[in-house]
CSV table of C-alpha atoms and ligand atoms in Angstrom, one decimal:
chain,number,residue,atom,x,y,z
B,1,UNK,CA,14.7,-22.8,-37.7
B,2,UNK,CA,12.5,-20.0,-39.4
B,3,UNK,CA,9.5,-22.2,-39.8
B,4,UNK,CA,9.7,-23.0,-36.4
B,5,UNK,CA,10.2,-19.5,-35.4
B,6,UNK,CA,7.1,-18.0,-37.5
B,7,UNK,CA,4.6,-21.3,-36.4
B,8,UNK,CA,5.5,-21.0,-32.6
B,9,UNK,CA,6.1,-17.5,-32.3
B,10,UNK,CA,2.6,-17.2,-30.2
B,11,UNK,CA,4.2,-18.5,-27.3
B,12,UNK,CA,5.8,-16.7,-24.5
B,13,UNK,CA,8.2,-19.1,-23.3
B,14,UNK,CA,9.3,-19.8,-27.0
B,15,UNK,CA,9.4,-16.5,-27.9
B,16,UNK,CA,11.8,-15.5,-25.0
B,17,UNK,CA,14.3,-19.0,-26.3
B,18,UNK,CA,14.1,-17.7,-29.5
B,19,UNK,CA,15.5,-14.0,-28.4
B,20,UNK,CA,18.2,-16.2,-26.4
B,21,UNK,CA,19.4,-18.2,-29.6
B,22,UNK,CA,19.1,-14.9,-31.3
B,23,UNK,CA,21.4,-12.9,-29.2
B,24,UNK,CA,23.9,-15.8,-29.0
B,25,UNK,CA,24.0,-15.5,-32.6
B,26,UNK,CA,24.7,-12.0,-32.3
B,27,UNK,CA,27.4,-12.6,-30.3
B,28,UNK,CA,28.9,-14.8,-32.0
B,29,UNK,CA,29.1,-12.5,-34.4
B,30,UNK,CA,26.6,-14.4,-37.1
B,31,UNK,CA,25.1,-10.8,-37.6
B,32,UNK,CA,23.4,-11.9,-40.9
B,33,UNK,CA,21.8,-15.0,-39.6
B,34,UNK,CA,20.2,-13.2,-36.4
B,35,UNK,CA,19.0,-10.7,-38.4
B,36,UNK,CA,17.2,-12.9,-40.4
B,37,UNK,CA,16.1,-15.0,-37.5
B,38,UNK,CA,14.7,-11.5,-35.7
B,39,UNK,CA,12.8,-10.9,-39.0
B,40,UNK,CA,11.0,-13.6,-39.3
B,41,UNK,CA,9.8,-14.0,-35.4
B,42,UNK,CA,8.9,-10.6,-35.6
B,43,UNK,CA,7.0,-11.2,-38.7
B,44,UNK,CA,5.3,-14.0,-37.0
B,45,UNK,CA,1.3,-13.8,-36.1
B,46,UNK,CA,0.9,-10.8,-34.2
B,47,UNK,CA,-1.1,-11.7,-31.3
B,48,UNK,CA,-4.6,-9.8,-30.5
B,49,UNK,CA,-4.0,-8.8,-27.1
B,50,UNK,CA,-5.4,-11.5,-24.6
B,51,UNK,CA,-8.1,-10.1,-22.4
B,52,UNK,CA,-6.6,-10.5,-19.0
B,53,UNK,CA,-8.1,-11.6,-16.3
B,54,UNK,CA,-8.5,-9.2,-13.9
B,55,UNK,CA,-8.4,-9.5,-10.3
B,56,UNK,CA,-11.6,-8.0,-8.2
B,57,UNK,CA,-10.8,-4.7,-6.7
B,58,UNK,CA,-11.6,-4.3,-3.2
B,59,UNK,CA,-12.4,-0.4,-2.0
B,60,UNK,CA,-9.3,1.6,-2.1
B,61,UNK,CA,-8.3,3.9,1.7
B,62,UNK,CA,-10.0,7.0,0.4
B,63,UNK,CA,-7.3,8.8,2.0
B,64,UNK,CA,-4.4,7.7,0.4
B,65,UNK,CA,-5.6,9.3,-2.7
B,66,UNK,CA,-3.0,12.4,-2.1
B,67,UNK,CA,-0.3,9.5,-2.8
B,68,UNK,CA,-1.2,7.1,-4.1
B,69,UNK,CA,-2.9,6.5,-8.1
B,70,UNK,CA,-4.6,3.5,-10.1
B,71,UNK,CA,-2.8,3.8,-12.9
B,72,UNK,CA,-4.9,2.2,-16.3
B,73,UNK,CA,-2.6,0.5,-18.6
B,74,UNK,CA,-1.8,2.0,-21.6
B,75,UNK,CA,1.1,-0.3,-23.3
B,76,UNK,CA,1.5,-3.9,-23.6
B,77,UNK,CA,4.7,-6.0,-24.1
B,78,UNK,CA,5.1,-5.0,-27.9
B,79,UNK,CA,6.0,-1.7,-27.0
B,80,UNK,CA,8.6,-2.6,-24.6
B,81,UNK,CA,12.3,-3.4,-25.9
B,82,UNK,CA,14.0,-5.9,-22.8
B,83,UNK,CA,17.1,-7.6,-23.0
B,84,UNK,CA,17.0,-11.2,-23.0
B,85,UNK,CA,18.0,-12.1,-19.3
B,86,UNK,CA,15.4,-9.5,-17.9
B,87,UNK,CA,12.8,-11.3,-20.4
B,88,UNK,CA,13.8,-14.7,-18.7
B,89,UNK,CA,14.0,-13.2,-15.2
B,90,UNK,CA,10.3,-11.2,-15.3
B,91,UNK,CA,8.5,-14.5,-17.1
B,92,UNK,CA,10.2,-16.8,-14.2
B,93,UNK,CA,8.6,-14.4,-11.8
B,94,UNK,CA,5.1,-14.3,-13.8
B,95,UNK,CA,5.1,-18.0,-13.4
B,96,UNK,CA,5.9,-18.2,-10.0
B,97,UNK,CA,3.3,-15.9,-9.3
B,98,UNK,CA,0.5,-17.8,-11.4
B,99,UNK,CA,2.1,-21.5,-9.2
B,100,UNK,CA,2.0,-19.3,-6.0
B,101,UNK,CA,-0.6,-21.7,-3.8
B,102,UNK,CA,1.6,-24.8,-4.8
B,103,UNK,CA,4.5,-23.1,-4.4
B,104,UNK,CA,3.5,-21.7,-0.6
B,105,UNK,CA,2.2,-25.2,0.1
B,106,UNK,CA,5.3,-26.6,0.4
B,107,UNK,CA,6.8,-24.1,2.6
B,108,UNK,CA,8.7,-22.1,-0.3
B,109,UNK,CA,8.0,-18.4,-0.5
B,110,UNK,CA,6.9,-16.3,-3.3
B,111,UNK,CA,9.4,-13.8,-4.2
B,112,UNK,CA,7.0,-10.9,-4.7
B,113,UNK,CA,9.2,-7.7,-3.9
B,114,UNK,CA,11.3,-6.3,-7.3
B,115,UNK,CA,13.9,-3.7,-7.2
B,116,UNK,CA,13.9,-2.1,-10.9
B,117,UNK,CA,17.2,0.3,-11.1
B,118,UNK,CA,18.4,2.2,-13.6
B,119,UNK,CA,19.0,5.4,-15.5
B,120,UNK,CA,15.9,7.7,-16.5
B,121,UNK,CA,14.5,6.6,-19.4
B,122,UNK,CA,15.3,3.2,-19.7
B,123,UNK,CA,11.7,1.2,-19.0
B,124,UNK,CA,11.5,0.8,-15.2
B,125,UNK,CA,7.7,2.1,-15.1
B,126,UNK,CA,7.0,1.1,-18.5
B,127,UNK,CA,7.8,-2.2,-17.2
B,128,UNK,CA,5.9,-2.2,-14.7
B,129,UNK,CA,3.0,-1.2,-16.0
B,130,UNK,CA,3.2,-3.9,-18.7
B,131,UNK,CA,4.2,-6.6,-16.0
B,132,UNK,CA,1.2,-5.9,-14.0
B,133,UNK,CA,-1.5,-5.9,-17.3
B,134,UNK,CA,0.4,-9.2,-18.2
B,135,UNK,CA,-0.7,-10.4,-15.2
B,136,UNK,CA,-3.9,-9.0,-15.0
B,137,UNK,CA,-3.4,-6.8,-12.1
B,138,UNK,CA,-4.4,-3.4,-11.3
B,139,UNK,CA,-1.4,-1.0,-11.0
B,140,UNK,CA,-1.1,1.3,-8.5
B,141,UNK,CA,1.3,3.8,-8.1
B,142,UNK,CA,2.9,5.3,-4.5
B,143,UNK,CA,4.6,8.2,-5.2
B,144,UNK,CA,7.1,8.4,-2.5
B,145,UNK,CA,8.1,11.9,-1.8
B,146,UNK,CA,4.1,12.8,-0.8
B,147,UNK,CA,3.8,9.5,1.4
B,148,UNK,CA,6.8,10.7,3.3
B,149,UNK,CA,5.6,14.2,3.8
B,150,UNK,CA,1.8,13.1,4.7
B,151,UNK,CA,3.9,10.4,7.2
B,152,UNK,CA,5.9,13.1,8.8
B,153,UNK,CA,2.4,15.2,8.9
B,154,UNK,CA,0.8,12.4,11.6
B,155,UNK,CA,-0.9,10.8,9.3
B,156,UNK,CA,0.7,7.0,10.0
B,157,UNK,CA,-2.6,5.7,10.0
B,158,UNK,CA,-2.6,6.3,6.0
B,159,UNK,CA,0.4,4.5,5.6
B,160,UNK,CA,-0.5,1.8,7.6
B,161,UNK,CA,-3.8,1.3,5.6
B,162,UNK,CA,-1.9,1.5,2.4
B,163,UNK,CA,0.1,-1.7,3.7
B,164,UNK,CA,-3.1,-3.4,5.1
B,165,UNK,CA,-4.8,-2.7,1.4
B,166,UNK,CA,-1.6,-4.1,-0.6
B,167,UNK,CA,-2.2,-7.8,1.6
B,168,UNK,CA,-5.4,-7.9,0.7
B,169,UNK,CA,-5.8,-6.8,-2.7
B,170,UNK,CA,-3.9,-8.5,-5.4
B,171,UNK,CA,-1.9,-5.9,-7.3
B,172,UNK,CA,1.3,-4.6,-8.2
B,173,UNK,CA,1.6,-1.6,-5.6
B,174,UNK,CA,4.8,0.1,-7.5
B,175,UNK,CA,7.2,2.8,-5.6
B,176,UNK,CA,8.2,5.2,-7.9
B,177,UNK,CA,11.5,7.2,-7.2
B,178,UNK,CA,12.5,4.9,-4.4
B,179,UNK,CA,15.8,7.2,-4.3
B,180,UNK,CA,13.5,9.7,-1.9
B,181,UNK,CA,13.7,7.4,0.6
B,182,UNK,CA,17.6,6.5,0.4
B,183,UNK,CA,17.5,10.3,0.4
B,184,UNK,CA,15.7,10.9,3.4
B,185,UNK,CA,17.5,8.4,4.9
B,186,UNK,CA,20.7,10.4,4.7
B,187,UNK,CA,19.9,13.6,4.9
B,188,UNK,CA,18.2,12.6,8.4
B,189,UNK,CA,20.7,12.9,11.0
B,190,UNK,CA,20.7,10.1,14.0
B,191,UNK,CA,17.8,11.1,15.6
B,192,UNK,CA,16.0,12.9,13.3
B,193,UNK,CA,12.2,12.6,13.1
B,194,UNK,CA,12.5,12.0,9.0
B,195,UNK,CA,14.6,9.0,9.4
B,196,UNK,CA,12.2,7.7,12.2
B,197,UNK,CA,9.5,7.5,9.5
B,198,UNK,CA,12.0,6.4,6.8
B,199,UNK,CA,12.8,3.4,8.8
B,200,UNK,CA,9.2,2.7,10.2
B,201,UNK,CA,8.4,2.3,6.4
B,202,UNK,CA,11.4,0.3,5.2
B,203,UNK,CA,10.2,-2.2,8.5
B,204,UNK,CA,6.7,-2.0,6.8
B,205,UNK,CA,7.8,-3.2,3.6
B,206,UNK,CA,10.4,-5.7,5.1
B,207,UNK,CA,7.1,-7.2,6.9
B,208,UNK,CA,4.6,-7.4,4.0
B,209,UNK,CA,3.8,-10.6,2.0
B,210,UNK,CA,2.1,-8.8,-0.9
B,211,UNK,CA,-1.1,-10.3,-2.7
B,212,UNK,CA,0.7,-9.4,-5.8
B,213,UNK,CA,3.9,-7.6,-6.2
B,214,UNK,CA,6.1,-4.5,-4.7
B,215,UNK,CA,8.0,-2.9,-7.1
B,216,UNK,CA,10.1,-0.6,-6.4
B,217,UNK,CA,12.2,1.6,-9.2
B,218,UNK,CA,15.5,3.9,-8.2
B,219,UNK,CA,17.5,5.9,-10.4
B,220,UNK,CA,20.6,5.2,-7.8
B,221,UNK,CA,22.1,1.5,-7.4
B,222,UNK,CA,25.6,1.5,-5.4
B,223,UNK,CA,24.2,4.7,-3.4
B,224,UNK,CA,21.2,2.8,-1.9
B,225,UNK,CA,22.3,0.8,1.4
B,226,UNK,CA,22.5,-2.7,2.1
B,227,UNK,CA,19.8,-1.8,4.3
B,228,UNK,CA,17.5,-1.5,1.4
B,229,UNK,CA,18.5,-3.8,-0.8
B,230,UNK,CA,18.4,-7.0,1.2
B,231,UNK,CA,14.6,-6.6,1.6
B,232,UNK,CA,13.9,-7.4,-2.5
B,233,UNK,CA,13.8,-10.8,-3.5
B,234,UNK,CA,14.4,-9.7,-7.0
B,235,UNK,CA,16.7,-6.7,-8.7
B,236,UNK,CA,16.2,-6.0,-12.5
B,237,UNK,CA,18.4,-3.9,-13.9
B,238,UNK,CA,17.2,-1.4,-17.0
B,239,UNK,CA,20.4,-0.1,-18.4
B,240,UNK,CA,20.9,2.2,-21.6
B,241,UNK,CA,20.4,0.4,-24.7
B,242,UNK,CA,23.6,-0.9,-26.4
B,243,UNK,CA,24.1,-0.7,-30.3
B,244,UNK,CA,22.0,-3.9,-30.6
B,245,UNK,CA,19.4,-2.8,-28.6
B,246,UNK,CA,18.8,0.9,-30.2
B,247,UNK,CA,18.5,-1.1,-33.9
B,248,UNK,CA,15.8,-3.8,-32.1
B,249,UNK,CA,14.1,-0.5,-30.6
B,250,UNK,CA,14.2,1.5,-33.7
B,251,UNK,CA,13.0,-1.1,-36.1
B,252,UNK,CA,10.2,-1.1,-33.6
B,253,UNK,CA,9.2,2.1,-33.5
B,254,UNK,CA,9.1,2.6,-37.6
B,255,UNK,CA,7.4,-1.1,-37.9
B,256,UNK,CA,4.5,0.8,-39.3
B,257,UNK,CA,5.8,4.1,-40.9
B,258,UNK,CA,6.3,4.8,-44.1
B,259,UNK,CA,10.4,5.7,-44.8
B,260,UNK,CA,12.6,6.5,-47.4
B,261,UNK,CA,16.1,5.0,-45.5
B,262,UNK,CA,16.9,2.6,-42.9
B,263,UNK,CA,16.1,4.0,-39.6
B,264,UNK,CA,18.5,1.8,-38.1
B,265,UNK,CA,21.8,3.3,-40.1
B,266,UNK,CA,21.5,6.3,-37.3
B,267,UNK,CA,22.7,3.6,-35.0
B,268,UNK,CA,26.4,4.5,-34.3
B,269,UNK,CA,25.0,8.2,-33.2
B,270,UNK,CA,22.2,7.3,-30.7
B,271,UNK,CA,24.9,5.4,-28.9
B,272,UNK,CA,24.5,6.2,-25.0
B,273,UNK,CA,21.0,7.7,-25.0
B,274,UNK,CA,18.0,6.6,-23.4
B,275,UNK,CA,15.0,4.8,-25.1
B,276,UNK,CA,12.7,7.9,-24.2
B,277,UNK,CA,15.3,9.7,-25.5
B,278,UNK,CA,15.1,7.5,-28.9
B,279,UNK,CA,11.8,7.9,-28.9
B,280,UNK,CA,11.5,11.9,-28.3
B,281,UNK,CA,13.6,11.6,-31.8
B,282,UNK,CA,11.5,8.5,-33.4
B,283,UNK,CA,8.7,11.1,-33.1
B,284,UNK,CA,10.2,14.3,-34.0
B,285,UNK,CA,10.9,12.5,-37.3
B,286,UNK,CA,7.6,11.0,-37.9
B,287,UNK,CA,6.0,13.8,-36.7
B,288,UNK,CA,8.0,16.5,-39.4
B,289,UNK,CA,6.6,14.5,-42.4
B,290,UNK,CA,2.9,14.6,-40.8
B,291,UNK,CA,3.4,18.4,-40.4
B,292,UNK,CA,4.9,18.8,-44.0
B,293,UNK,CA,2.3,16.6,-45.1
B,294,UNK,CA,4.5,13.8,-46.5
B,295,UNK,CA,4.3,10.3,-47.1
B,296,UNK,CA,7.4,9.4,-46.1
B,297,UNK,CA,10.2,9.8,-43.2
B,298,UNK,CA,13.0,11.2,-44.6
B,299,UNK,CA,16.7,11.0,-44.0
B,300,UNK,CA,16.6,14.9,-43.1
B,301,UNK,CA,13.8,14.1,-40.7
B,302,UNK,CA,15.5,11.8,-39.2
B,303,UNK,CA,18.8,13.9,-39.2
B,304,UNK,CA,17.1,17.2,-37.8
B,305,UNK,CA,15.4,15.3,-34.9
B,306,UNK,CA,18.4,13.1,-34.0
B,307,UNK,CA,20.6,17.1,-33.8
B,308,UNK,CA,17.8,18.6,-32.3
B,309,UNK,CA,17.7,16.0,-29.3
B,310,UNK,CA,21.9,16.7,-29.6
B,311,UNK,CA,21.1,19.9,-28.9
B,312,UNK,CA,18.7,19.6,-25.9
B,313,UNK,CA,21.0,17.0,-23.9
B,314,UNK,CA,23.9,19.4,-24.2
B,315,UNK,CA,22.1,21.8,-23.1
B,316,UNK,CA,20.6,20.0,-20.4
B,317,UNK,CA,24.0,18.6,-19.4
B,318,UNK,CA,25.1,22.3,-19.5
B,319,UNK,CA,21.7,23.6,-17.7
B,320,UNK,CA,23.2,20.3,-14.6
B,321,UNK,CA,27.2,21.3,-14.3
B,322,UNK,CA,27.5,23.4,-10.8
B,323,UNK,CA,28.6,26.5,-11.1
Z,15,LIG,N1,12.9,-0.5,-22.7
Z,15,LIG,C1,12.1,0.3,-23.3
Z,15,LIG,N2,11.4,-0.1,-24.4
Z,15,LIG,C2,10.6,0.7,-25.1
Z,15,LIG,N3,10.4,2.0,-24.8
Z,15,LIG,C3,11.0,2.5,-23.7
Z,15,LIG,C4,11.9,1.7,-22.9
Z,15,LIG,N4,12.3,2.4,-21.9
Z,15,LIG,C5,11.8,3.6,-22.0
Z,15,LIG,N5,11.0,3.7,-23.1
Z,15,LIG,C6,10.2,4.9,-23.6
Z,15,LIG,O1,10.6,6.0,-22.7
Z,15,LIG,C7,9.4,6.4,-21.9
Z,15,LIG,C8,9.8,6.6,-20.5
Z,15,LIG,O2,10.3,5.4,-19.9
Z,15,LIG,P1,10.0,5.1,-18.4
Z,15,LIG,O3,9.0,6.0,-17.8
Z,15,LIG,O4,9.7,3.6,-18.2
Z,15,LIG,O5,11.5,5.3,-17.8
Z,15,LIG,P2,12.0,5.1,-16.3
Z,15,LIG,O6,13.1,4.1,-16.4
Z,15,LIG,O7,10.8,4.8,-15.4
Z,15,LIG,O8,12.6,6.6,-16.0
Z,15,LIG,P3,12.6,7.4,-14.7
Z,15,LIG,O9,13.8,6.9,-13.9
Z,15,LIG,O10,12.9,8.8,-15.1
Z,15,LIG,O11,11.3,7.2,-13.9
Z,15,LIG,C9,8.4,5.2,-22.1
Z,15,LIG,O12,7.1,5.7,-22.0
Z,15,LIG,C10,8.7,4.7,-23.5
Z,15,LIG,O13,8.1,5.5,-24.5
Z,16,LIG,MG1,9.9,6.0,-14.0
């Protein structure tokens, strides 16, 4: 099983089986043998990042630019810690993306519009900025609170081109903080000019067969109507990472750092966190023995970072109760 881990670990498709037989393991409690098993795929030939076709960009509405960003890509999927089933789930989407002509030829559709939910923190844009390298598409990003406001300022014909562009150019046009628009939704009353726009643009995303992909990412999931949610063909979830997941994201981030103790016995008190949160105290810890011009990590690197993020989360959680 390790040979064949290390030899075929280039693959995508094998590599996501292998993370499958590897969690099973885990569940199954055969801690010792998936640990191993993890060890050696991630050992396995580290893969010099594929140049990517990209697709050709066509010119961009010059006045969307208030709302509207290319976003380069900065990360690719080594940097990204995903359970298994949203592994599975995003490379059965890649491929039915890459089959889309044959697929379309016989009548089927494309699911193309993605709902990524979650908590802050927990990979929704990191996702997506990784999905669309992967699949050699330009990113761009709407922010949603500035389209609505241009929108309610007459300036529809924006928005409309912003639709028009997303047909034509392949690319993954990605809504960040989707919530606003749930938000506006409510806070508009029945006739209210907001909700006019709010549901002219939910219509304009219901009617759009993207070139590439519509992602859209909310912090909220129950809260977000029916309304909304029926017009995604695909929801991912991001949650917090379990125990499981902290260790796989930890051993990730000190792959290449020097230190003295097992990053991943600080387990137990990451519990509930978010990855950025993790990784605010990843760097804090790496970043100590830089500054005290160390070698190596230390336990009280480690310690002091993991207290000091303690410290800011109460006090953020404090800073967040009404009053
Ligand atoms: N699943 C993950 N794997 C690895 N790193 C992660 C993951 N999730 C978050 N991070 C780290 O946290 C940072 C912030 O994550 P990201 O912006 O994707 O969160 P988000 O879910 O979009 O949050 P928000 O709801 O606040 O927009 C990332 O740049 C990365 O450093
Ligand atoms: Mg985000």
């Amino acid at each position: 099983m390790k040979k064949l881990l290390a030899s075929y670990g280039r693959d995508d498709e094998f590599r996501a089986v292998a993370e499958l037989i590897i969690d099973e393991e885990e569940k199954k409690n055969n801690r010792v043998l998936a640990r191993s098993l993890r060890k050696t795929l991630e050992a396995g030939p580290s893969r010099p990042p594929r140049p990517k076709a990209l697709a050709p960009l066509i010119p961009f509405p010059e006045a969307a630019g208030d709302f509207i960003e290319l976003v380069e890509p900065t990360h690719n999927k080594q940097d990204i810690v995903l359970s298994a089933e949203n592994v599975r789930v995003l490379l059965g989407l890649m491929k039915e993306f890459r089959r889309a002509d044959e697929v379309r030829r016989r009548g089927l559709s494309v699911r193309s519009k993605l709902l990524f939910c979650g908590p802050p923190g927990c990979g929704k844009t990191l996702c997506a900025e990784i999905f669309a390298a992967e699949l050699g598409l330009p990113l761009y990003i709407v922010k949603l609170d500035r389209l609505i406001s241009s929108y309610l300022g007459e300036t529809a014909a924006n928005v409309r081109k912003i639709f028009e562009f997303a047909r034509k150019q392949p690319c993954v046009l990605f809504f960040d903080e989707f919530d606003a628009l749930a938000r506006a939704r409510d806070d508009g009353g029945e006739h209210n000019e907001l909700r006019r726009v709010v549901n002219s643009l939910l219509i304009f995303i219901d009617r759009i067969t993207p070139k590439g992909f519509l992602i859209a990412a909310t912090n909220l999931d129950k809260a977000l109507d029916t309304a909304v949610w029926r017009r995604f063909d695909e929801v991912i979830w991001f949650d917090r990472p379990d125990r499981r997941m902290i260790e796989r994201f930890l051993r990730m981030k000190f792959k290449n750092v020097a230190i003295a103790v097992d990053p991943t016995s600080h387990v137990a008190e990451l519990d509930g966190y978010s990855y950025a949160e993790i990784d605010r105290v990843s760097v804090q810890a790496i970043k100590a023995a830089v500054i005290n011009k160390r070698k190596e990590v230390r336990e009280s690197d480690l310690r002091e970072a993991i207290a000091d993020e303690r410290r800011r989360k109460h006090g953020s959680a404090r800073l967040t109760q009404p009053t």
